[in-house]
Short mmCIF file of C-alpha atoms and ligand atoms in Angstrom, two decimals:
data_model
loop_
_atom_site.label_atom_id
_atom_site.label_comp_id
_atom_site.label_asym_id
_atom_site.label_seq_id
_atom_site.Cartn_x
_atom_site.Cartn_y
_atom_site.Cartn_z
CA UNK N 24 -14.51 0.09 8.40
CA UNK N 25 -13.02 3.51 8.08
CA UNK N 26 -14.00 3.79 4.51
CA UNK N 27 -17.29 4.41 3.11
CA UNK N 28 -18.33 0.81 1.96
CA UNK N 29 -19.82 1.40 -1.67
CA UNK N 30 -22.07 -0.38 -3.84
CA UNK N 31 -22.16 1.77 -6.93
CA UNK N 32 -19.97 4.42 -7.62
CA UNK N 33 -19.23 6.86 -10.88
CA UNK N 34 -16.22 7.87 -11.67
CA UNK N 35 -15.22 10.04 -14.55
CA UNK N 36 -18.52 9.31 -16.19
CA UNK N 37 -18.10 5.74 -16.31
CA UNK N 38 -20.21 3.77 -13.95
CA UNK N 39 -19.37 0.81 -11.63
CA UNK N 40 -21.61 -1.25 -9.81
CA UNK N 41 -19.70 -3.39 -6.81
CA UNK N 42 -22.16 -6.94 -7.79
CA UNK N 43 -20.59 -6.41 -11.19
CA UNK N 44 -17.39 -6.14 -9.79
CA UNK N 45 -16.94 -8.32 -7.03
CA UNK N 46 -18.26 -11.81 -8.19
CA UNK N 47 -17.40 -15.11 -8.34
CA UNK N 48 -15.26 -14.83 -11.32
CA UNK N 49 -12.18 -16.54 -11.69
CA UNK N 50 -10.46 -13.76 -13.67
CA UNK N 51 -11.58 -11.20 -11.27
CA UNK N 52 -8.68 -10.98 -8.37
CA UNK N 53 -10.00 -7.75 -6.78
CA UNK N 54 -10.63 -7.72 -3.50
CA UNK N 55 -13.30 -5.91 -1.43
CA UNK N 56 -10.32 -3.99 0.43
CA UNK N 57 -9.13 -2.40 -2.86
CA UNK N 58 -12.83 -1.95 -4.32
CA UNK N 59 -13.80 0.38 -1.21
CA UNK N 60 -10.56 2.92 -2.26
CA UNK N 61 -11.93 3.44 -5.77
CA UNK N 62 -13.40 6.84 -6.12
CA UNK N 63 -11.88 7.98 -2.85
CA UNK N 64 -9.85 10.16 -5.10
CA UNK N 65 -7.22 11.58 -2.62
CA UNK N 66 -5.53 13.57 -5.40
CA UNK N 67 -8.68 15.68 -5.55
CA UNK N 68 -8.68 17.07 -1.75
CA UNK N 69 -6.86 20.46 -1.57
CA UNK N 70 -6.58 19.99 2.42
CA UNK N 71 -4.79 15.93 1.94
CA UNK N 72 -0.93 15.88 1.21
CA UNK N 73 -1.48 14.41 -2.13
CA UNK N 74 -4.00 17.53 -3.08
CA UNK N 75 -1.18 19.91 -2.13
CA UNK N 76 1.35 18.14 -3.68
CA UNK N 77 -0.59 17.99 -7.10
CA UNK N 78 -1.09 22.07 -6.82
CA UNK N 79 2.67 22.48 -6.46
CA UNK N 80 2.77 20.71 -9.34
CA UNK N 81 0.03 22.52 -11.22
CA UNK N 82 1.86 25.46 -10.02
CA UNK N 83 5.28 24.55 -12.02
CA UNK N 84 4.25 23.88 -15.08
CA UNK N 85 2.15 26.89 -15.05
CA UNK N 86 4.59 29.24 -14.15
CA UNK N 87 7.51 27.84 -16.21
CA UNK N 88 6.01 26.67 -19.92
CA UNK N 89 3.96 29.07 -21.77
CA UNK N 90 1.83 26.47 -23.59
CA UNK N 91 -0.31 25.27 -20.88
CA UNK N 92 -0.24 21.55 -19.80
CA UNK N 93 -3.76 20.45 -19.87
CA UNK N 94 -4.63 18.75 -16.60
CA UNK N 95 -6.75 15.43 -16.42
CA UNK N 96 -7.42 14.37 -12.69
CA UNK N 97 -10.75 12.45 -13.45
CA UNK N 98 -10.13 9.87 -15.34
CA UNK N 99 -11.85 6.60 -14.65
CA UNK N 100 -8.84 4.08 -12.88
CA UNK N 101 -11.06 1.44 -14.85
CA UNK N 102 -9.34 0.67 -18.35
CA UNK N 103 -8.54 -1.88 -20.56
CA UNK N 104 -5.74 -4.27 -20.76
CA UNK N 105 -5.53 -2.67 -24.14
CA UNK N 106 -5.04 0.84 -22.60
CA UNK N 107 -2.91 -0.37 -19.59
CA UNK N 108 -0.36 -2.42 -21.69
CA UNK N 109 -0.47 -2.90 -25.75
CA UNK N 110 -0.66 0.66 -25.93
CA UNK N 111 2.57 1.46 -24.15
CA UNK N 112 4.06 -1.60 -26.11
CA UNK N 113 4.46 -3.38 -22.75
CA UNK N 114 5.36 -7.33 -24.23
CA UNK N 115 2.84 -9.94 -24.04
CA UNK N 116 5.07 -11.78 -21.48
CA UNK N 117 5.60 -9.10 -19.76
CA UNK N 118 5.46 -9.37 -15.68
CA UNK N 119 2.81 -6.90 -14.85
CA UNK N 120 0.48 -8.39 -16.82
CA UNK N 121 0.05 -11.19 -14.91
CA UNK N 122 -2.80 -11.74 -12.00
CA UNK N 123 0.11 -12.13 -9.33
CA UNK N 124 1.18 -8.02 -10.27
CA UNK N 125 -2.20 -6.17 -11.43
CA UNK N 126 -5.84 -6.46 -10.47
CA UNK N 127 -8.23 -8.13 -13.20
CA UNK N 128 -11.58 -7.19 -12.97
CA UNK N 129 -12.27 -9.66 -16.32
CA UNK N 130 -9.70 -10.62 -18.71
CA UNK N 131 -10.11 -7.46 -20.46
CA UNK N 132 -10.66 -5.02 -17.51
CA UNK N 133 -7.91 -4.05 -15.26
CA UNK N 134 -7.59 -1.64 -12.12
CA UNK N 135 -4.56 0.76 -14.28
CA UNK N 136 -1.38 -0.09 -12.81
CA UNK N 137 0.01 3.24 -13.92
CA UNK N 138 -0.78 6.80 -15.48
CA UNK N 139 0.93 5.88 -18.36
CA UNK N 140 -2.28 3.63 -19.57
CA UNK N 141 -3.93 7.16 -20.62
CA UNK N 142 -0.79 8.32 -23.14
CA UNK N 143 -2.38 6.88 -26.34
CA UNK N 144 -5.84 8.32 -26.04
CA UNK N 145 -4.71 11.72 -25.01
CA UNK N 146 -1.96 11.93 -27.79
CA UNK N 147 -5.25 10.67 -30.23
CA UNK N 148 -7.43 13.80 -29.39
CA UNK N 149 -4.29 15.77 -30.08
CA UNK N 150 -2.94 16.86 -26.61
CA UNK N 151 0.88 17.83 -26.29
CA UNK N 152 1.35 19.50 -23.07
CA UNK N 153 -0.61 17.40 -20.37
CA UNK N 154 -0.39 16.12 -16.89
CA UNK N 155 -2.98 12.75 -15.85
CA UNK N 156 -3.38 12.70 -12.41
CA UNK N 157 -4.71 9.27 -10.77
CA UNK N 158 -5.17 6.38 -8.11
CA UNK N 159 -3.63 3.53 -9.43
CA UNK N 160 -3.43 -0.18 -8.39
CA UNK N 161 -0.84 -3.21 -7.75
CA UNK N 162 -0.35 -6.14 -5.98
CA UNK N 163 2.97 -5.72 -4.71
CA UNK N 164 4.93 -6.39 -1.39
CA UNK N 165 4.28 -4.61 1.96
CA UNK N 166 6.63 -1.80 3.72
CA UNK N 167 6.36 1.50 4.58
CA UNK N 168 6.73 3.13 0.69
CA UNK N 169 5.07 0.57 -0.68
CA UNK N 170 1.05 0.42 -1.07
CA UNK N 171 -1.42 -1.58 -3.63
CA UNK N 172 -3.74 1.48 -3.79
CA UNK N 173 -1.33 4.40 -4.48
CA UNK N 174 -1.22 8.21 -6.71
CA UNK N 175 0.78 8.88 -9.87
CA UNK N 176 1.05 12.02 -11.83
CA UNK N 177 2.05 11.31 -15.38
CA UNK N 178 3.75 14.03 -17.70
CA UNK N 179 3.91 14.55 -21.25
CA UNK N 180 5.02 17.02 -23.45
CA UNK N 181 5.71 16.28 -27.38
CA UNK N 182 7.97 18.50 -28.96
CA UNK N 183 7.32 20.41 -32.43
CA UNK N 184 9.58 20.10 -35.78
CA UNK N 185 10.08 23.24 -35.61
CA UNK N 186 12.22 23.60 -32.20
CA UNK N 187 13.78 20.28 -33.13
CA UNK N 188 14.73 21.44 -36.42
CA UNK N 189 15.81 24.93 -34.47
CA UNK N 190 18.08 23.04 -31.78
CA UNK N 191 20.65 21.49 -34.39
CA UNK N 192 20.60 18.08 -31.95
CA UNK N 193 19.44 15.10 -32.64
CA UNK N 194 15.70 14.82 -31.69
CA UNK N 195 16.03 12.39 -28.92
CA UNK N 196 18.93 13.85 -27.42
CA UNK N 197 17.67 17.36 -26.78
CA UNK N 198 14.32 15.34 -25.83
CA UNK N 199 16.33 13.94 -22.94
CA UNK N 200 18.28 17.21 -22.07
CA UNK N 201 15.12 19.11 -21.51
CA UNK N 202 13.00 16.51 -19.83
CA UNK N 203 15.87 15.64 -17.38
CA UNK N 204 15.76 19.92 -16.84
CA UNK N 205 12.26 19.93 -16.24
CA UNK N 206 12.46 17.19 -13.52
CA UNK N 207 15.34 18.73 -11.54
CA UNK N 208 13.44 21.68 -11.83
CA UNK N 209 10.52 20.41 -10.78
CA UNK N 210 12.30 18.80 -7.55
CA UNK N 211 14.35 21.94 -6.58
CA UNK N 212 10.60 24.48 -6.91
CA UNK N 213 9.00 21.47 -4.38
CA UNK N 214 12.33 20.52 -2.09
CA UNK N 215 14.81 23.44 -2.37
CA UNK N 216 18.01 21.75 -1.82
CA UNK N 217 17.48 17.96 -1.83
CA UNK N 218 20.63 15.40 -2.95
CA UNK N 219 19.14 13.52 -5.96
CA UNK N 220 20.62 11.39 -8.78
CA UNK N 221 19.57 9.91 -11.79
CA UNK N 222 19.56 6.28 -12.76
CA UNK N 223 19.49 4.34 -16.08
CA UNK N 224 16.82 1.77 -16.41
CA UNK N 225 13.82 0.30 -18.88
CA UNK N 226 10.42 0.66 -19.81
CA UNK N 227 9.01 -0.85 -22.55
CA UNK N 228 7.50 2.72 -23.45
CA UNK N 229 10.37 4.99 -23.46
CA UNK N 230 14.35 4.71 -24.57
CA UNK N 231 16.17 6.04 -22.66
CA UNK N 232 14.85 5.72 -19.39
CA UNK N 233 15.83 7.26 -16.36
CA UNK N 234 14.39 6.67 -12.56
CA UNK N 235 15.28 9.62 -10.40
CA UNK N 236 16.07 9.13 -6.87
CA UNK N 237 16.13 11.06 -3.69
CA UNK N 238 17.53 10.84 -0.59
CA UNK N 239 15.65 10.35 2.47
CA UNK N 240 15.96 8.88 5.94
CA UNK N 241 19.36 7.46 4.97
CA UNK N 242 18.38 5.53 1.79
CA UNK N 243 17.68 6.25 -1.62
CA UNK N 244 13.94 6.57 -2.57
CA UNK N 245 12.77 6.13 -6.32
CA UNK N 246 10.50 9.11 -7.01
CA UNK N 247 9.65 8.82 -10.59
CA UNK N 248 10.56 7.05 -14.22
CA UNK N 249 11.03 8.53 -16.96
CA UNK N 250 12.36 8.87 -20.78
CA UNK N 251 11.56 9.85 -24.68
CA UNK N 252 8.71 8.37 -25.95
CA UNK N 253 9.20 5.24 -28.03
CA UNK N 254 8.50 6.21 -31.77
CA UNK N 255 6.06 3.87 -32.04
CA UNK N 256 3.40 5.04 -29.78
CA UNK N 257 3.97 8.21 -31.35
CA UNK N 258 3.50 7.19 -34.86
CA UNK N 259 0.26 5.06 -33.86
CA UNK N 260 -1.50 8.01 -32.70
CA UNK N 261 -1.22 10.57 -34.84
CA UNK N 262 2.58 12.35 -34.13
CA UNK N 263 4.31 10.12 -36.69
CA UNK N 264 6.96 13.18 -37.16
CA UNK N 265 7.08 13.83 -32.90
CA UNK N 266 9.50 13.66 -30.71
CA UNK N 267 8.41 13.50 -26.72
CA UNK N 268 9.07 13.00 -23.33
CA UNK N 269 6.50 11.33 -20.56
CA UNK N 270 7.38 10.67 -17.26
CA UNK N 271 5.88 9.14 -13.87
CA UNK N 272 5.69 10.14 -10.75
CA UNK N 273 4.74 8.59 -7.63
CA UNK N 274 2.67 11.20 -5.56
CA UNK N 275 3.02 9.58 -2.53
CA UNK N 276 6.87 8.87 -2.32
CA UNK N 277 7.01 12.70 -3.16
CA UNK N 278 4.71 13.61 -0.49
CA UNK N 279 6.91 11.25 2.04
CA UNK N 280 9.86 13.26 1.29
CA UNK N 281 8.00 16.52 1.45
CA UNK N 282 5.92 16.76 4.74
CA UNK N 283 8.21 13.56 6.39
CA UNK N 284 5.53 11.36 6.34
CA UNK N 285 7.18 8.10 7.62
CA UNK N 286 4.57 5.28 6.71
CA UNK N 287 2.55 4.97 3.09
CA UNK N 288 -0.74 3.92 5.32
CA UNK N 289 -0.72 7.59 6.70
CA UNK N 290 -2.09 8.59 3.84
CA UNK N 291 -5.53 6.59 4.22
CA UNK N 292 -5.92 7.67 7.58
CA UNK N 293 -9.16 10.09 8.72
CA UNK N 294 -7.46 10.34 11.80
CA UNK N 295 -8.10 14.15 12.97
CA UNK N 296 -4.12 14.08 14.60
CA UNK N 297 -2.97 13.52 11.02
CA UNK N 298 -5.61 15.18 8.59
CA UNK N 299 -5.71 18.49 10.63
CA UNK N 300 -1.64 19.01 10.25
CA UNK N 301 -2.67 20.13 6.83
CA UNK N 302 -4.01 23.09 4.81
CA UNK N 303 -4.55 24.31 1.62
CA UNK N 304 -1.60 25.91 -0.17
CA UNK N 305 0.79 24.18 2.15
CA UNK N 306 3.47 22.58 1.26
CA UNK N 307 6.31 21.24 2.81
CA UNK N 308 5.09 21.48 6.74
CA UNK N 309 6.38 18.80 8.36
CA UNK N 310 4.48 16.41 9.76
CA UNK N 311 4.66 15.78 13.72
CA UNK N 312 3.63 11.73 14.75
CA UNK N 313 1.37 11.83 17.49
CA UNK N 314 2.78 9.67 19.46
CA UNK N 315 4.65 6.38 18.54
CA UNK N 316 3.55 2.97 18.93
CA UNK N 317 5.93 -0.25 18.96
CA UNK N 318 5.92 -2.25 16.37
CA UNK N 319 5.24 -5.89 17.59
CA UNK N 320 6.96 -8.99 15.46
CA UNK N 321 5.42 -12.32 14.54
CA UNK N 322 6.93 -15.10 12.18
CA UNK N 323 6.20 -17.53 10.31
CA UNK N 324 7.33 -20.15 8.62
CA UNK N 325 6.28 -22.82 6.12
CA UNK N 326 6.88 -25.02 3.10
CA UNK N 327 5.80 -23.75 0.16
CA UNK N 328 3.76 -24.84 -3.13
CA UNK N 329 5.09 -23.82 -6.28
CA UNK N 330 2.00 -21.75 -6.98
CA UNK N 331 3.28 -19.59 -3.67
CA UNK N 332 3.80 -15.82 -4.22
CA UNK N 333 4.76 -13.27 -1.76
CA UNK N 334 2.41 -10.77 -3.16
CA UNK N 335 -0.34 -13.51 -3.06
CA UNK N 336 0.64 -14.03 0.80
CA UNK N 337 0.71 -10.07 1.69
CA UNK N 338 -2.70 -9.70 -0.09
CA UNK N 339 -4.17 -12.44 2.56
CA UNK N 340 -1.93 -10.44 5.01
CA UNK N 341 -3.85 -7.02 4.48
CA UNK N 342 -7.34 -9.25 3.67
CA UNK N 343 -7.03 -9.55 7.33
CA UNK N 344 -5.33 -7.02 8.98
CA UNK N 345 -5.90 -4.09 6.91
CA UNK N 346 -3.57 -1.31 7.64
CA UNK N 347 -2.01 -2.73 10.96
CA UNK N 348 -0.14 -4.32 8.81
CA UNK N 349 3.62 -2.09 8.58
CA UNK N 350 5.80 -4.97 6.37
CA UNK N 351 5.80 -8.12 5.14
CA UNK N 352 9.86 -9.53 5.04
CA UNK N 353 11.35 -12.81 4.18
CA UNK N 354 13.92 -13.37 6.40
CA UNK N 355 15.34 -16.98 5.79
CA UNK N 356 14.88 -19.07 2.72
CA UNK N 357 15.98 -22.58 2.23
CA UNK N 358 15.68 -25.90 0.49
CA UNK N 359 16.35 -29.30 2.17
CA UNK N 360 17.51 -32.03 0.43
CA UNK N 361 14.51 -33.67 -0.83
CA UNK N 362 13.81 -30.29 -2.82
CA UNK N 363 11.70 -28.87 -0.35
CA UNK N 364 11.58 -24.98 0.13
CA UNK N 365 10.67 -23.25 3.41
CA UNK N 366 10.24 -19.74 3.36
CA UNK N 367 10.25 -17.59 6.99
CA UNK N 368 8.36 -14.24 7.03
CA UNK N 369 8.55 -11.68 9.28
CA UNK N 370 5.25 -10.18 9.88
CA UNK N 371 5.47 -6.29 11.66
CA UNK N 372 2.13 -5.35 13.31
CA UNK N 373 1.64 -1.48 14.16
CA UNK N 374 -1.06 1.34 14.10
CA UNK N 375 -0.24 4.68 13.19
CA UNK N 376 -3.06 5.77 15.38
CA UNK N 377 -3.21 3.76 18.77
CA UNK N 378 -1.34 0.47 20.16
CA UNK N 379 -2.30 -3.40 19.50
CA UNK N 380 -2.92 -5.49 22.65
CA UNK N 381 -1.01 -8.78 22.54
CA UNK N 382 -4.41 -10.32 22.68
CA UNK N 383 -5.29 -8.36 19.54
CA UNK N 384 -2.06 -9.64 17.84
CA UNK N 385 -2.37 -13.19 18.57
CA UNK N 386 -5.78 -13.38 17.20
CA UNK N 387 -4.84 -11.30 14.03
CA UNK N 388 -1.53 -13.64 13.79
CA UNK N 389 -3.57 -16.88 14.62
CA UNK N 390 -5.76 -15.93 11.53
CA UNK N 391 -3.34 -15.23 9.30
CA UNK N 392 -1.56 -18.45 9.77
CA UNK N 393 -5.31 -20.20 9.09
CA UNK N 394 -5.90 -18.63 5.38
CA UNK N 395 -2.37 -18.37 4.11
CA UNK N 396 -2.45 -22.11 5.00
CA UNK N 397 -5.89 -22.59 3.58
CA UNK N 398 -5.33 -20.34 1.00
CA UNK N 399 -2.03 -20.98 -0.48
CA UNK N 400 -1.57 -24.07 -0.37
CA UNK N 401 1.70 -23.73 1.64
CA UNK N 402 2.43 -26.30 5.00
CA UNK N 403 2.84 -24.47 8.17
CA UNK N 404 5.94 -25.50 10.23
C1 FA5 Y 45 5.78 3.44 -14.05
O1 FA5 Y 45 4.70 3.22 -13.53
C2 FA5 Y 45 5.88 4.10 -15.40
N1 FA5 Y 45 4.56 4.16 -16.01
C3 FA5 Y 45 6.47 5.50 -15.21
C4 FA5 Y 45 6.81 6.16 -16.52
C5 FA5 Y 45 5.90 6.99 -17.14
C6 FA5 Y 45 8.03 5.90 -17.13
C7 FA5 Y 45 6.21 7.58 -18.36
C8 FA5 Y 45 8.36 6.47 -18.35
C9 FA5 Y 45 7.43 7.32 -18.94
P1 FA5 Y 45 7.15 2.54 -12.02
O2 FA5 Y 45 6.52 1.21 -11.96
O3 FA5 Y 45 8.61 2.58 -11.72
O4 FA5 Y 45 6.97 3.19 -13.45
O5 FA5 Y 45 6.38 3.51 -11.01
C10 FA5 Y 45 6.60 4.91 -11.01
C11 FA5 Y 45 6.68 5.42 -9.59
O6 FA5 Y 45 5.53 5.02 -8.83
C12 FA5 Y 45 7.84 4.85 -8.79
O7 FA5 Y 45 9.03 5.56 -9.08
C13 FA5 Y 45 7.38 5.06 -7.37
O8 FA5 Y 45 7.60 6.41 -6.98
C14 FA5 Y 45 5.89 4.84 -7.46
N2 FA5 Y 45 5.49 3.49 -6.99
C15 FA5 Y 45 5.63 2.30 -7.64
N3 FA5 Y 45 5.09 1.28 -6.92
C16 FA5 Y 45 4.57 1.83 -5.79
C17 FA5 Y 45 3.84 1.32 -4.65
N4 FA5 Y 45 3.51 0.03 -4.53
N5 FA5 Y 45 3.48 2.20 -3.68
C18 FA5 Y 45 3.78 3.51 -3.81
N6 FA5 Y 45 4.43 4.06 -4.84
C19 FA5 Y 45 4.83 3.24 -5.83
MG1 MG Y 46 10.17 1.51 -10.89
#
């Protein structure tokens, strides 16, 4: 393996030993693959993309607020489900808390799934201006932009009674105004001229909420969500008579955009061809591919159980391929008349660093077909 295999590893002053971790426990669902990317801590690397980015970052909210946003980029990825999701007032049937979209290391425990888990402590010890910088963790689908071990930098700033009071608006409102500012201003210091929009949408943590999109190799990438702070979490911790803003970033999509990156998996790579076309300080150099490789097709196709999952089948995809894998996509779905469904997925092999041999391929393909069958339950056709 590429990465350092640990055993026991301390993070943000909380310590983790890998037997704990990985065990036979039926509400544990983390695998070794994502275990070996805690404490990696990309963010924290001035020379990586994501380092650079973050500095940027750093850079604009220093320059442009005069109350300084305190900066937390050590935070143990390690929380509760308590911190991850009844703090932010995400439902108790909500999706992501199931084991099919976030990584249980007990029933308490979870890998965070986002920044956001850190709002309520923060806002507790009094913070009002603050950026959380962090690795965080999903089980989610496989394509180039999308990656179960990836960065987000989460924003906050809660606004006094006394500018509220001084703006003659309606505390929400001029919440919205400036936090939709900030982020446009935050997009043109890091892109210049870049075609964005903004689009409505929920989180259980903020009303309204906005994603922000940008556009990039002839599609629209999300970037970031967004909003005004749900009154709730506010009055729980301490800034009953607050108003605020949060929003969350994804460091990597950024970072895409920024040095045209073209694959998520780039970012995990030690390869000297794509760690040495950075430096400190750097931002927006654009990335040159060192050579391209073909992507090679296999598919597959099968009956499935009604336990099946697609994330469930990409994590058995990148169990055994690890970071050959470039996407995971359905491409036919049906149901016969008995009330049988057969799913057909497309599986794209390709390195970012040298090319497969068919023999390689078959065996990794041949594998794959053993444990999803094994594994899920599903009937090969
Ligand atoms: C959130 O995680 C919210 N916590 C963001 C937020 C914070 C909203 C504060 C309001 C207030 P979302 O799940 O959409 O939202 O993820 C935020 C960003 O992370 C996305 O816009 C995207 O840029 C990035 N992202 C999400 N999933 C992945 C993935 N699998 N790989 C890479 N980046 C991802
Ligand atoms: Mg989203």
């Amino acid at each position: 393996s590429r990465h350092p295999i640990v055993s026991a590893l301390e993070i943000g002053g909380v310590k983790i030993d890998k037997d704990d971790v990985v065990r036979d426990d039926p509400t544990n669902n983390v695998p070794d693959t994502i275990f070996t990317k805690l404490g990696l801590q990309l963010h924290r690397r001035d020379q990586h993309p994501l380092g650079i980015l973050k500095n940027a970052i750093y850079d604009y909210f220093d320059m442009n607020y005069s109350t300084k946003f305190v900066k937390f980029d050590d935070l143990c990825p390690i929380v509760s489900v308590k911190q991850n999701f009844d703090d932010v007032l995400v439902p108790a049937d909500h999706v992501s808390r199931s084991y099919n979209d976030t990584y249980y290391i007990d029933a308490q425990t979870v890998l965070r799934c986002h920044t956001s888990a850190h709002q309520a402590e923060l806002f507790r010890k009094g913070h009002t201006h603050f950026l959380v910088i962090g690795d965080v963790y999903r089980r989610d689908s496989i394509d180039s932009t999308h990656y179960p071990v990836f960065h987000q930098m989460e924003g906050v700033r809660v606004f006094s009674t006394d500018e509220l009071e001084k703006s003659g608006m309606d505390g929400t409102s001029y919440a919205a105004i400036d936090l939709k500012k900030c982020l446009e201003g935050l997009a043109r210091h890091l892109f210049g001229a870049v075609e964005m929009r903004w689009v409505d949408t929920y989180f259980p943590f903020t009303n309204p909420s906005f994603e922000l999109e940008i556009y990039f190799k002839e599609q629209w990438l999300e970037v970031l969500g967004c909003g005004v702070t749900e009154q709730e979490i506010l009055k729980r911790n301490g800034r009953e008579n607050n108003v605020a803003w949060a929003f969350g970033l994804g460091l990597e999509r950024l970072a895409m955009v920024l040095f045209d990156i073209p694959d998520i998996r780039l970012f995990w790579s030690t390869d000297e061809r794509f760690t040495c076309q950075f430096s400190e300080g750097k931002l927006g150099v654009k990335f040159k591919p060192f050579s391209k490789f073909p992507p090679c097709y296999k598919d597959m196709s099968f009956w499935i159980s009604d336990a099946f999952t697609e994330n469930n089948l990409c994590e058995v995809v990148r169990g055994i391929t690890g970071d050959l894998v470039e996407e995971v996509k359905l491409i036919d779905n049906f149901t016969n008349k008995k009330g049988m469904t057969s799913h057909c997925y497309r599986i794209a092999y390709r390195s970012m660093e040298r090319s497969l041999t068919d023999d390689e391929i078959n065996q990794l393909q041949w594998k794959v077909r053993e444990e999803v069958e094994s594994k899920l339950k599903v009937v090969l056709r």
